[in-house]
């Protein structure tokens, strides 16, 4: 398996534009996590899916952020409209059940909003 | 909410030196995890501690969880450039689905 695949690796966009980050979890994993990493706040859990259903989205910063998991092999994190303070590295991770001890992380998407 | 404070925030050591990174929790830890992240890459799971007083080792990295289960330390013996990266501790909340990460420690090893 190629591991968790995120795209794009880098994204530079103008303030106000819509940004969509994509994640393909490891086949067979039924838990998927979206994280945001910034220098100021470190790594934060944004939302967690189990069997494609959002279980905990309390980490989503505000209504501009939304995440979907239409099937077991694909998830998106969308920011609309984007703002400069959204600039961060966004990680996707997947695991079998919610055993975060063995969660596998993607390479991350570095988002810059100018 | 769980708060995990790591110290130091950053560390620069000469190759071959020993070093320690600490992770302190505001609440009792029910499971403490250590991860390593290299710049531009994802997290790599290092080890997990659950019992007070527990100690685990992997190659030259040793982690301990104190008896009161509110602090953990990560010790690297004879550091190498390959140890460079960001070290994160993480903790599981006793109830609920939330998982918390520490503030991170950036380690640089000078050859």
PDB file of C-alpha atoms in Angstrom, chain A:
ATOM      1  CA  UNK A   1       0.000   0.000   0.000  1.00  0.00           C
ATOM      2  CA  UNK A   2       1.272   3.481  -0.824  1.00  0.00           C
ATOM      3  CA  UNK A   3       0.225   4.886   2.544  1.00  0.00           C
ATOM      4  CA  UNK A   4      -2.006   7.872   3.148  1.00  0.00           C
ATOM      5  CA  UNK A   5      -1.977  10.070   0.081  1.00  0.00           C
ATOM      6  CA  UNK A   6      -2.671  13.772   0.266  1.00  0.00           C
ATOM      7  CA  UNK A   7      -2.998  16.259  -2.519  1.00  0.00           C
ATOM      8  CA  UNK A   8      -1.876  18.764  -3.368  1.00  0.00           C
ATOM      9  CA  UNK A   9       1.458  18.881  -1.515  1.00  0.00           C
ATOM     10  CA  UNK A  10       1.585  22.632  -1.766  1.00  0.00           C
ATOM     11  CA  UNK A  11      -1.158  25.155  -2.370  1.00  0.00           C
ATOM     12  CA  UNK A  12      -0.862  28.911  -2.675  1.00  0.00           C
ATOM     13  CA  UNK A  13      -4.094  30.797  -3.023  1.00  0.00           C
ATOM     14  CA  UNK A  14      -5.451  34.285  -2.687  1.00  0.00           C
ATOM     15  CA  UNK A  15      -7.562  35.348   0.233  1.00  0.00           C
ATOM     16  CA  UNK A  16     -11.245  34.721  -0.393  1.00  0.00           C
ATOM     17  CA  UNK A  17     -10.719  31.767  -2.703  1.00  0.00           C
ATOM     18  CA  UNK A  18     -12.029  28.296  -2.034  1.00  0.00           C
ATOM     19  CA  UNK A  19      -9.443  25.661  -1.160  1.00  0.00           C
ATOM     20  CA  UNK A  20      -9.993  21.916  -1.269  1.00  0.00           C
ATOM     21  CA  UNK A  21      -7.557  19.484   0.274  1.00  0.00           C
ATOM     22  CA  UNK A  22      -7.817  15.807  -0.574  1.00  0.00           C
ATOM     23  CA  UNK A  23      -6.927  12.630   1.240  1.00  0.00           C
ATOM     24  CA  UNK A  24      -6.897   8.976   0.308  1.00  0.00           C
ATOM     25  CA  UNK A  25      -6.605   6.800   3.425  1.00  0.00           C
ATOM     26  CA  UNK A  26      -4.935   3.424   3.577  1.00  0.00           C
ATOM     27  CA  UNK A  27      -7.208   0.724   2.222  1.00  0.00           C
ATOM     28  CA  UNK A  28      -8.970  -1.126   5.015  1.00  0.00           C
ATOM     29  CA  UNK A  29      -8.648   1.659   7.555  1.00  0.00           C
ATOM     30  CA  UNK A  30     -11.993   2.857   8.863  1.00  0.00           C
ATOM     31  CA  UNK A  31     -10.906   5.935  10.811  1.00  0.00           C
ATOM     32  CA  UNK A  32      -9.727   9.128   9.193  1.00  0.00           C
ATOM     33  CA  UNK A  33      -8.394  12.252  10.868  1.00  0.00           C
ATOM     34  CA  UNK A  34      -7.704  15.772   9.648  1.00  0.00           C
ATOM     35  CA  UNK A  35      -5.099  17.804  11.526  1.00  0.00           C
ATOM     36  CA  UNK A  36      -3.757  21.319  11.159  1.00  0.00           C
ATOM     37  CA  UNK A  37      -0.234  22.246  12.184  1.00  0.00           C
ATOM     38  CA  UNK A  38       0.940  25.785  12.837  1.00  0.00           C
ATOM     39  CA  UNK A  39       3.945  27.174  14.650  1.00  0.00           C
ATOM     40  CA  UNK A  40       1.724  28.949  17.136  1.00  0.00           C
ATOM     41  CA  UNK A  41      -0.659  26.147  18.028  1.00  0.00           C
ATOM     42  CA  UNK A  42       1.229  22.999  17.128  1.00  0.00           C
ATOM     43  CA  UNK A  43      -0.768  20.044  15.855  1.00  0.00           C
ATOM     44  CA  UNK A  44      -4.557  20.276  16.283  1.00  0.00           C
ATOM     45  CA  UNK A  45      -7.178  17.681  15.496  1.00  0.00           C
ATOM     46  CA  UNK A  46      -9.842  19.243  13.288  1.00  0.00           C
ATOM     47  CA  UNK A  47     -12.234  16.387  12.630  1.00  0.00           C
ATOM     48  CA  UNK A  48     -12.368  12.637  12.864  1.00  0.00           C
ATOM     49  CA  UNK A  49     -14.427  10.184  10.790  1.00  0.00           C
ATOM     50  CA  UNK A  50     -15.269   6.598  11.616  1.00  0.00           C
ATOM     51  CA  UNK A  51     -16.768   4.447   8.880  1.00  0.00           C
ATOM     52  CA  UNK A  52     -17.220   7.606   6.768  1.00  0.00           C
ATOM     53  CA  UNK A  53     -19.316   9.301   9.451  1.00  0.00           C
ATOM     54  CA  UNK A  54     -18.028  12.475  11.174  1.00  0.00           C
ATOM     55  CA  UNK A  55     -17.714  11.608  14.849  1.00  0.00           C
ATOM     56  CA  UNK A  56     -16.078  14.658  16.345  1.00  0.00           C
ATOM     57  CA  UNK A  57     -15.763  17.986  14.545  1.00  0.00           C
ATOM     58  CA  UNK A  58     -15.263  20.107  17.639  1.00  0.00           C
ATOM     59  CA  UNK A  59     -11.808  21.042  16.392  1.00  0.00           C
ATOM     60  CA  UNK A  60     -13.053  22.656  13.213  1.00  0.00           C
ATOM     61  CA  UNK A  61     -12.208  26.338  13.654  1.00  0.00           C
ATOM     62  CA  UNK A  62     -15.310  27.889  12.135  1.00  0.00           C
ATOM     63  CA  UNK A  63     -18.018  27.577   9.528  1.00  0.00           C
ATOM     64  CA  UNK A  64     -15.596  28.347   6.739  1.00  0.00           C
ATOM     65  CA  UNK A  65     -14.180  24.863   7.250  1.00  0.00           C
ATOM     66  CA  UNK A  66     -16.026  21.749   6.134  1.00  0.00           C
ATOM     67  CA  UNK A  67     -14.988  18.145   5.684  1.00  0.00           C
ATOM     68  CA  UNK A  68     -16.603  15.259   3.862  1.00  0.00           C
ATOM     69  CA  UNK A  69     -15.969  11.592   3.430  1.00  0.00           C
ATOM     70  CA  UNK A  70     -18.230  10.358   0.625  1.00  0.00           C
ATOM     71  CA  UNK A  71     -16.706   6.887   0.686  1.00  0.00           C
ATOM     72  CA  UNK A  72     -14.105   4.826   2.488  1.00  0.00           C
ATOM     73  CA  UNK A  73     -11.320   5.790   0.136  1.00  0.00           C
ATOM     74  CA  UNK A  74     -11.640   9.555  -0.112  1.00  0.00           C
ATOM     75  CA  UNK A  75     -12.020  12.613   2.065  1.00  0.00           C
ATOM     76  CA  UNK A  76     -11.899  16.343   1.471  1.00  0.00           C
ATOM     77  CA  UNK A  77     -11.288  19.332   3.687  1.00  0.00           C
ATOM     78  CA  UNK A  78     -12.638  22.539   2.223  1.00  0.00           C
ATOM     79  CA  UNK A  79     -12.036  26.125   3.276  1.00  0.00           C
ATOM     80  CA  UNK A  80     -14.367  28.735   1.833  1.00  0.00           C
ATOM     81  CA  UNK A  81     -13.521  31.560   1.844  1.00  0.00           C
ATOM     82  CA  UNK A  82      -9.877  31.173   2.756  1.00  0.00           C
ATOM     83  CA  UNK A  83      -8.033  33.694   4.940  1.00  0.00           C
ATOM     84  CA  UNK A  84      -4.305  34.312   5.547  1.00  0.00           C
ATOM     85  CA  UNK A  85      -4.603  32.889   9.064  1.00  0.00           C
ATOM     86  CA  UNK A  86      -5.562  29.550   7.530  1.00  0.00           C
ATOM     87  CA  UNK A  87      -1.994  29.177   6.277  1.00  0.00           C
ATOM     88  CA  UNK A  88      -0.649  25.968   7.823  1.00  0.00           C
ATOM     89  CA  UNK A  89       0.274  22.396   7.047  1.00  0.00           C
ATOM     90  CA  UNK A  90      -2.776  20.162   6.953  1.00  0.00           C
ATOM     91  CA  UNK A  91      -2.273  16.481   7.707  1.00  0.00           C
ATOM     92  CA  UNK A  92      -4.584  13.590   7.046  1.00  0.00           C
ATOM     93  CA  UNK A  93      -4.185  10.338   8.955  1.00  0.00           C
ATOM     94  CA  UNK A  94      -5.942   6.994   8.913  1.00  0.00           C
ATOM     95  CA  UNK A  95      -6.060   4.038  11.228  1.00  0.00           C
ATOM     96  CA  UNK A  96      -7.884   0.803  11.781  1.00  0.00           C
ATOM     97  CA  UNK A  97     -10.583   1.738  14.248  1.00  0.00           C
ATOM     98  CA  UNK A  98      -9.591   4.839  16.207  1.00  0.00           C
ATOM     99  CA  UNK A  99      -6.335   3.429  17.462  1.00  0.00           C
ATOM    100  CA  UNK A 100      -4.349   6.581  17.082  1.00  0.00           C
ATOM    101  CA  UNK A 101      -1.321   4.816  18.436  1.00  0.00           C
ATOM    102  CA  UNK A 102      -0.888   3.329  15.015  1.00  0.00           C
ATOM    103  CA  UNK A 103      -2.316   6.071  12.875  1.00  0.00           C
ATOM    104  CA  UNK A 104      -0.518   6.581   9.608  1.00  0.00           C
ATOM    105  CA  UNK A 105      -0.048  10.122   8.477  1.00  0.00           C
ATOM    106  CA  UNK A 106       0.100  11.557   5.004  1.00  0.00           C
ATOM    107  CA  UNK A 107       2.844  13.875   3.840  1.00  0.00           C
ATOM    108  CA  UNK A 108       0.695  16.905   4.495  1.00  0.00           C
ATOM    109  CA  UNK A 109      -0.506  19.809   2.377  1.00  0.00           C
ATOM    110  CA  UNK A 110       1.261  23.116   2.922  1.00  0.00           C
ATOM    111  CA  UNK A 111      -1.327  25.837   2.421  1.00  0.00           C
ATOM    112  CA  UNK A 112      -0.375  29.471   1.988  1.00  0.00           C
ATOM    113  CA  UNK A 113      -3.116  32.060   1.729  1.00  0.00           C
ATOM    114  CA  UNK A 114      -1.901  35.437   0.538  1.00  0.00           C
TER     115      UNK A 114
END
